[in-house]
Coordinates of C-alpha atoms in Angstrom, one line a residue:
M343 CA -91.2 -54.8 -27.5
S344 CA -90.2 -51.9 -29.7
A345 CA -91.9 -49.8 -32.4
T346 CA -90.4 -49.1 -35.8
F347 CA -90.5 -45.8 -37.7
K348 CA -88.9 -44.5 -40.9
S349 CA -87.8 -41.1 -39.5
I350 CA -87.2 -39.8 -36.0
K351 CA -88.8 -36.5 -37.0
S352 CA -92.2 -38.3 -37.3
L353 CA -92.2 -38.7 -33.5
V354 CA -93.5 -36.0 -31.2
P355 CA -93.6 -36.9 -27.6
L356 CA -96.9 -36.2 -25.7
L357 CA -97.4 -34.8 -22.3
D358 CA -94.3 -35.1 -20.1
R359 CA -92.5 -37.7 -22.3
V360 CA -88.9 -37.2 -23.3
L361 CA -87.3 -38.8 -26.4
V362 CA -83.7 -39.7 -25.8
Q363 CA -80.8 -41.5 -27.6
R364 CA -78.5 -43.4 -25.2
F365 CA -74.8 -43.1 -25.7
K366 CA -73.2 -46.3 -27.1
A367 CA -70.8 -48.3 -25.0
E368 CA -67.2 -48.3 -26.4
T369 CA -66.2 -51.7 -27.8
K370 CA -62.5 -50.9 -27.8
T371 CA -60.4 -49.3 -25.0
A372 CA -58.0 -46.4 -25.6
T373 CA -55.1 -48.8 -25.8
G374 CA -56.8 -50.9 -28.5
I375 CA -58.1 -53.8 -26.6
F376 CA -61.5 -55.0 -27.8
L377 CA -64.0 -55.6 -25.0
P378 CA -66.3 -58.7 -25.0
Q379 CA -70.0 -58.1 -25.7
S380 CA -70.8 -59.1 -22.1
A381 CA -68.8 -56.2 -20.9
T382 CA -70.7 -53.7 -23.1
S383 CA -74.3 -55.1 -23.0
Q384 CA -75.5 -53.0 -20.1
P385 CA -76.9 -49.6 -21.4
L386 CA -75.0 -46.5 -20.4
P387 CA -76.9 -44.1 -18.1
E388 CA -76.1 -41.1 -20.2
A389 CA -78.2 -39.9 -23.1
T390 CA -78.9 -36.9 -25.3
V391 CA -82.4 -35.4 -25.5
I392 CA -83.9 -35.5 -29.0
A393 CA -87.3 -34.2 -28.4
V394 CA -89.6 -33.2 -25.5
G395 CA -93.4 -33.1 -25.0
P396 CA -95.2 -29.9 -23.9
G397 CA -95.5 -31.1 -20.4
A398 CA -98.2 -32.8 -18.1
R399 CA -101.1 -30.8 -16.7
D400 CA -101.6 -30.4 -13.0
K401 CA -104.9 -30.7 -11.3
D402 CA -105.9 -27.1 -12.2
G403 CA -105.2 -27.7 -15.8
K404 CA -102.0 -25.7 -16.0
V405 CA -99.0 -27.1 -18.0
I406 CA -96.1 -28.1 -15.9
P407 CA -93.0 -27.1 -17.8
M408 CA -90.4 -29.7 -18.7
S409 CA -87.1 -29.8 -16.9
V410 CA -85.1 -30.6 -20.0
K411 CA -84.9 -29.5 -23.6
A412 CA -83.7 -30.9 -26.9
G413 CA -79.9 -31.2 -27.0
D414 CA -79.5 -31.6 -23.2
R415 CA -77.2 -34.3 -21.9
I416 CA -79.0 -36.3 -19.1
L417 CA -78.5 -39.1 -16.7
L418 CA -81.0 -42.0 -16.8
P419 CA -81.8 -45.0 -14.7
G420 CA -79.9 -48.2 -15.8
W421 CA -83.0 -49.8 -17.3
G422 CA -86.5 -48.6 -18.4
G423 CA -88.0 -46.5 -21.0
N424 CA -89.9 -47.5 -24.1
A425 CA -87.7 -48.6 -27.0
I426 CA -88.2 -47.1 -30.5
K427 CA -86.2 -48.3 -33.4
V428 CA -85.6 -46.0 -36.4
G429 CA -83.5 -47.8 -39.0
E430 CA -80.5 -49.1 -37.1
E431 CA -80.7 -46.5 -34.4
E432 CA -82.5 -47.1 -31.1
Y433 CA -84.2 -44.2 -29.1
F434 CA -86.1 -44.4 -25.8
L435 CA -89.2 -42.5 -24.4
F436 CA -88.9 -41.7 -20.7
K437 CA -91.2 -39.7 -18.5
D438 CA -89.7 -36.3 -17.3
S439 CA -89.9 -37.5 -13.6
E440 CA -87.8 -40.6 -14.5
I441 CA -84.7 -38.5 -15.5
L442 CA -82.1 -38.6 -12.6
A443 CA -80.1 -35.5 -13.5
K444 CA -79.1 -32.9 -16.2
I445 CA -75.3 -33.0 -17.1
K446 CA -73.9 -29.5 -17.3
E447 CA -70.5 -29.1 -19.0

C-alpha cells in the first residue's frame, strides 16, 4: 500500500522517521547491454535522505537526536519502509533505527 501526494514538500516526517529516496537500478551496463527487468527488480540498498523528523523522546521526555540529516547517503535494509508516491517518484519512510549505515565519501 502506498500513499499519493502532489508535492514531496508537503511531507514532514514525525518523531524518528526518515524520508528517503532509493537509488534506481541501472537498466543498461557500461558496455550498452540492456538488463532484464528481473535483474533490476530488487531495490538497491542505497538511498538519499530527503527529510528527517525531530527525533523520538526517551522515557524522561528528552528528544533523542537523529543520526542522519537531509542530503546524507545511507545504507538501508533490502526491504521495508512505507512507500509514498509523489507523481512518478517513489519515496520511503523508515525509522532512524532501521538505517544500517551512513555512507561517507
